[in-house]
Coordinates of C-alpha atoms and ligand atoms in Angstrom, one line a residue:
M175 CA 0.0 0.0 0.0
A176 CA 1.4 3.4 -0.9
S177 CA 1.9 5.6 2.1
A178 CA -0.2 8.7 2.4
P179 CA 1.1 12.2 1.7
K180 CA 2.4 14.0 4.8
T181 CA 1.4 17.6 4.1
L182 CA -1.2 19.5 2.1
Q183 CA 1.4 20.4 -0.4
E184 CA 2.4 16.8 -0.9
A185 CA -1.2 15.8 -1.1
I186 CA -1.9 18.3 -3.9
I187 CA 1.0 17.1 -5.9
Y188 CA 0.3 13.4 -5.3
F189 CA -3.4 13.6 -6.0
A190 CA -2.9 15.6 -9.2
D191 CA -2.3 12.2 -10.8
A192 CA -5.7 10.4 -11.3
E193 CA -4.1 7.0 -11.0
N194 CA -2.7 7.9 -7.6
C195 CA -6.1 8.9 -6.4
R196 CA -7.7 5.7 -7.5
T197 CA -4.9 3.5 -6.1
F198 CA -4.8 5.4 -2.8
L199 CA -8.6 5.0 -2.3
A200 CA -8.8 1.4 -3.7
D201 CA -6.0 0.2 -1.5
R202 CA -7.8 1.4 1.6
R203 CA -11.3 0.5 0.5
W204 CA -10.4 -3.0 -0.7
P205 CA -7.2 -4.1 1.1
N206 CA -7.8 -7.7 0.0
G207 CA -8.5 -6.9 -3.7
V208 CA -11.2 -5.0 -5.5
V209 CA -14.8 -6.1 -4.8
C210 CA -17.8 -5.2 -7.0
P211 CA -19.8 -2.6 -5.1
R212 CA -23.0 -3.8 -6.6
C213 CA -22.8 -7.6 -6.1
G214 CA -19.8 -8.2 -3.9
S215 CA -18.1 -10.4 -6.4
K216 CA -14.3 -10.5 -6.3
N217 CA -14.2 -11.6 -9.9
V218 CA -13.3 -8.1 -11.1
G219 CA -11.1 -7.0 -14.0
V220 CA -9.4 -3.6 -14.6
I221 CA -10.0 -1.3 -17.6
K222 CA -6.8 0.6 -17.0
S223 CA -7.2 3.0 -19.9
R224 CA -10.5 4.3 -18.5
G225 CA -9.7 4.1 -14.8
L226 CA -12.6 1.7 -14.2
W227 CA -13.2 -1.8 -13.1
Q228 CA -15.4 -4.4 -14.7
C229 CA -17.4 -6.9 -12.7
K230 CA -17.2 -10.2 -14.5
D231 CA -20.4 -11.4 -13.1
R232 CA -22.4 -9.9 -15.9
S233 CA -25.8 -10.9 -14.5
H234 CA -26.3 -7.4 -13.2
P235 CA -26.5 -3.9 -14.9
K236 CA -23.8 -1.3 -14.3
A237 CA -21.1 -3.9 -14.2
Q238 CA -18.4 -1.3 -14.9
F239 CA -17.7 0.9 -11.9
S240 CA -15.3 3.6 -10.8
I241 CA -13.8 4.2 -7.3
K242 CA -16.6 6.7 -6.7
V243 CA -19.4 4.2 -6.8
G244 CA -20.8 3.5 -3.4
T245 CA -19.0 6.4 -1.7
I246 CA -19.7 10.1 -0.9
F247 CA -18.2 10.9 -4.4
E248 CA -20.8 8.9 -6.3
D249 CA -22.2 10.7 -9.4
S250 CA -19.9 13.7 -8.9
A251 CA -18.3 15.1 -12.0
I252 CA -15.7 16.8 -9.9
G253 CA -12.3 15.1 -10.1
L254 CA -10.8 13.2 -7.2
D255 CA -7.8 15.6 -7.2
K256 CA -10.2 18.3 -6.0
W257 CA -12.2 16.0 -3.7
L258 CA -9.1 14.8 -1.9
T259 CA -7.6 18.2 -1.5
A260 CA -10.9 19.4 0.0
M261 CA -11.0 16.4 2.3
W262 CA -7.5 17.3 3.5
M263 CA -8.5 20.8 4.3
L264 CA -11.7 20.0 6.0
A265 CA -10.2 17.2 8.1
N266 CA -7.4 19.4 9.3
F267 CA -8.2 23.2 9.2
K268 CA -9.0 24.0 12.8
N269 CA -11.9 26.4 12.0
G270 CA -13.1 24.5 9.0
V271 CA -13.3 25.7 5.4
S272 CA -16.1 27.9 4.0
S273 CA -17.6 27.1 0.6
H274 CA -16.3 30.5 -0.7
E275 CA -12.7 29.7 0.3
L276 CA -13.0 26.2 -1.1
A277 CA -14.5 27.4 -4.4
R278 CA -11.6 29.9 -4.8
S279 CA -8.9 27.3 -3.8
L280 CA -10.1 24.6 -6.1
G281 CA -11.6 26.6 -9.0
V282 CA -15.2 25.3 -8.7
T283 CA -18.4 27.2 -8.2
Q284 CA -19.4 28.2 -4.7
K285 CA -22.5 26.0 -5.1
S286 CA -20.4 23.0 -6.0
A287 CA -18.0 23.7 -3.1
W288 CA -20.9 23.9 -0.7
F289 CA -22.2 20.6 -1.8
M290 CA -18.8 19.0 -1.6
L291 CA -18.4 20.2 2.0
Q292 CA -21.8 18.7 2.9
R293 CA -20.8 15.4 1.5
L294 CA -17.3 15.5 3.1
R295 CA -19.0 16.2 6.5
L296 CA -21.0 13.1 6.0
A297 CA -17.7 11.2 5.8
L298 CA -16.5 12.8 9.0
Q299 CA -19.6 11.7 10.9
E300 CA -18.7 9.2 13.6
T301 CA -20.8 6.1 13.7
G302 CA -21.0 3.7 16.6
G303 CA -18.3 4.3 19.2
G304 CA -20.0 2.8 22.3
L305 CA -20.9 4.6 25.5
L306 CA -19.0 7.5 27.1
S307 CA -17.7 6.5 30.6
G308 CA -15.5 7.7 33.4
E309 CA -16.0 11.4 34.0
V310 CA -18.5 12.9 31.6
E311 CA -19.6 16.5 31.2
V312 CA -22.9 17.4 29.6
D313 CA -24.1 20.9 28.6
E314 CA -26.4 22.7 26.3
T315 CA -25.8 25.7 24.1
F316 CA -27.6 27.9 21.6
I317 CA -26.5 28.5 18.1
G318 CA -27.7 31.1 15.7
G319 CA -30.0 34.0 16.1
K320 CA -29.1 37.7 16.0
S321 CA -28.1 38.4 19.6
R322 CA -24.8 40.2 20.0
N323 CA -24.6 39.8 23.7
M324 CA -24.4 36.1 24.2
H325 CA -23.3 36.3 27.8
I326 CA -26.4 38.2 28.9
E327 CA -28.5 36.0 26.7
K328 CA -27.1 32.8 28.2
R329 CA -27.7 34.0 31.7
R330 CA -31.2 35.0 30.9
R331 CA -31.9 31.6 29.5
R332 CA -30.4 29.9 32.4
I333 CA -33.0 31.6 34.5
T334 CA -36.0 31.3 32.1
G335 CA -35.0 28.1 30.4
T336 CA -36.1 29.3 27.0
G337 CA -34.0 29.4 23.9
G338 CA -35.8 31.9 21.8
A339 CA -37.5 31.0 18.6
D340 CA -34.5 31.8 16.4
K341 CA -32.0 29.7 18.2
T342 CA -31.1 26.1 17.8
V343 CA -30.4 24.0 20.9
V344 CA -27.3 21.9 20.8
F345 CA -26.7 19.3 23.4
G346 CA -23.1 18.0 24.0
M347 CA -21.5 15.3 26.1
V348 CA -17.8 14.8 26.5
E349 CA -15.8 12.1 28.2
R350 CA -12.8 13.9 29.9
G351 CA -9.7 12.8 28.1
G352 CA -11.9 11.2 25.5
K353 CA -14.5 11.9 22.8
V354 CA -17.2 14.5 22.4
R355 CA -20.7 14.0 21.0
A356 CA -22.8 17.0 20.0
Q357 CA -26.2 17.1 18.4
V358 CA -29.1 19.3 17.6
V359 CA -32.0 18.6 20.0
P360 CA -35.6 20.0 19.7
D361 CA -35.6 21.5 23.2
R362 CA -34.0 21.4 26.7
R363 CA -36.8 19.4 28.3
K364 CA -36.0 16.7 30.8
R365 CA -37.2 13.9 28.6
T366 CA -35.1 15.1 25.6
L367 CA -31.8 15.6 27.5
Q368 CA -32.1 12.6 29.8
T369 CA -32.9 10.3 26.8
E370 CA -29.6 11.5 25.2
V371 CA -27.6 11.0 28.4
R372 CA -28.9 7.5 28.9
A373 CA -28.3 6.5 25.3
N374 CA -24.7 7.8 25.3
V375 CA -23.3 7.6 28.8
E376 CA -22.6 4.4 30.7
A377 CA -24.6 4.0 33.9
G378 CA -22.5 4.6 37.0
A379 CA -20.3 7.2 35.3
A380 CA -19.5 10.5 37.0
L381 CA -21.7 13.1 35.3
Y382 CA -21.3 16.8 35.5
S383 CA -23.9 19.3 34.4
D384 CA -25.2 22.8 35.3
A385 CA -28.2 23.3 37.5
L386 CA -30.8 23.1 34.7
L387 CA -33.8 21.3 36.2
S388 CA -33.9 19.0 33.2
Y389 CA -31.0 17.1 34.7
D390 CA -32.9 16.3 37.9
G391 CA -33.2 12.6 38.4
L392 CA -30.0 11.5 36.7
E393 CA -28.5 11.0 40.1
R394 CA -30.4 7.7 40.3
D395 CA -28.1 6.3 37.5
Y396 CA -25.0 8.5 37.7
A397 CA -22.7 10.1 40.3
H398 CA -24.2 13.5 39.4
G399 CA -22.3 16.6 40.2
V400 CA -24.1 19.9 39.6
I401 CA -22.4 23.2 39.0
D402 CA -23.9 26.2 40.6
H403 CA -23.2 29.1 38.1
A404 CA -24.3 31.5 40.8
V405 CA -20.9 31.1 42.4
E406 CA -17.9 32.2 40.5
Y407 CA -15.6 29.3 41.1
A408 CA -15.5 25.7 40.0
D409 CA -15.8 23.2 42.8
G410 CA -12.9 20.8 42.1
A411 CA -13.8 18.2 39.6
V412 CA -17.4 19.6 39.4
H413 CA -17.2 21.7 36.2
T414 CA -18.1 21.6 32.5
N415 CA -15.0 23.4 31.3
T416 CA -14.2 20.6 28.7
M417 CA -17.6 20.9 27.2
E418 CA -17.4 24.7 27.2
N419 CA -14.0 24.6 25.4
F420 CA -15.7 22.6 22.7
W421 CA -18.5 25.1 22.4
S422 CA -15.9 27.9 22.0
L423 CA -14.1 26.0 19.2
L424 CA -17.5 25.3 17.5
K425 CA -18.6 28.9 17.8
R426 CA -15.3 30.3 16.6
G427 CA -15.5 28.0 13.6
I428 CA -19.1 29.0 12.9
S429 CA -18.8 32.7 13.3
G430 CA -15.3 33.1 11.9
T431 CA -15.5 30.7 8.9
Y432 CA -19.1 30.0 8.1
I433 CA -20.8 33.3 9.0
S434 CA -24.3 31.8 9.1
I435 CA -25.7 28.4 9.1
E436 CA -29.2 27.3 8.7
P437 CA -30.5 25.3 11.6
F438 CA -31.3 22.5 9.2
H439 CA -27.6 22.1 8.3
L440 CA -26.2 22.6 11.8
F441 CA -25.7 18.9 12.6
R442 CA -23.2 18.5 9.8
Y443 CA -21.0 21.3 11.3
L444 CA -21.2 19.6 14.6
D445 CA -20.0 16.3 13.0
E446 CA -17.2 18.2 11.4
Q447 CA -16.0 19.9 14.5
A448 CA -16.4 16.7 16.6
F449 CA -14.3 14.8 14.1
R450 CA -11.4 17.3 14.4
Y451 CA -11.8 17.5 18.2
N452 CA -12.0 13.7 18.7
N453 CA -8.9 13.1 16.5
R454 CA -6.7 16.0 17.6
K455 CA -4.4 14.0 20.0
D456 CA -1.5 11.9 18.8
M457 CA -2.5 12.2 15.2
T458 CA -0.9 14.0 12.3
D459 CA -2.7 15.8 9.5
S460 CA -1.9 12.8 7.4
D461 CA -3.5 10.4 9.9
R462 CA -6.7 12.5 10.1
F463 CA -6.9 12.6 6.3
V464 CA -6.5 8.8 6.0
L465 CA -9.1 8.3 8.7
A466 CA -11.6 10.6 6.8
A467 CA -10.7 8.8 3.5
S468 CA -11.5 5.5 5.2
Q469 CA -15.1 6.7 6.0
I470 CA -16.2 7.6 2.5
V471 CA -17.8 4.2 1.8
G472 CA -21.5 3.4 2.2
K473 CA -22.5 7.1 2.5
R474 CA -24.2 9.1 -0.1
L475 CA -25.9 12.4 -0.2
T476 CA -27.8 13.7 -3.2
Y477 CA -28.3 17.4 -3.8
A478 CA -32.1 17.0 -3.1
E479 CA -31.4 15.3 0.2
V480 CA -29.0 18.1 1.3
T481 CA -31.2 21.0 0.3
G482 CA -34.7 19.6 0.1
K483 CA -34.7 21.0 -3.5
V484 CA -35.9 18.0 -5.5
G485 CA -35.4 18.1 -9.2
E486 CA -32.4 20.4 -9.1
T487 CA -29.0 18.9 -9.8
I488 CA -25.5 20.1 -9.4
N489 CA -22.0 19.3 -10.7
Ligands
ZN136 ZN1 -20.8 -7.3 -9.7

């Protein structure tokens, strides 16, 4: 297996060659030899001149296939040189990449770049992963809306418990020294938040949250420490600083790079930020890129699915 490029510059040079793109992806997708993505047959030949493979089990249509079939790249006319460069950038740039920056960097339209980023975020999405355990912090935050004074807003909401109609509620859970999970939730009600906690955190874990009443009752299954924000200091281990650090990373990325995000798309930005956060330690840019590239299979997103605009196509 060819080793992966070490830097963005190396990646751009290496993936300028279409054969390198195919080999790189095929080696990782099919380490034991190419498999037909439609029928699973290993009886596959190469059509080298066209950069395609041919399933020799001809009993099914579309027996010829490219490396893009069955991945986030399926049906895209954009070359793998651009796709893999974009993947490198998104997996590694701390604050993400805007569709405008990507469009300028790659020479594609902003609309294409936006769609590429949405598909790439799908590849960054973590699946499975088991329960968080040990010491776990949980917290909610609000994204979006027009408020300029988030501090006062946040305080007000801690008192009233409302998020405002123009805000999206995001719920996050992080294992100290481990992984974060963040997702959009419909509200901050007890049932909503506690369902998420129980689905993601191992019973018996130490759980830290603020004093929101929705967390009441979790002490039956967890060693629940509650932070009183009315006092200015953190009580030893009882804090949600790790979760709050993640929120600042997320908000810096959103306000600095993306300017505005429709609530409908917010979960993809959460997946993107969580990918970089969860893979920040003991990993090189190259490692993160290879990990992202290993997650392209079995995921697909059509333009209509991303935008809700049926009948419109892109790229
Ligand atoms: Zn086949």
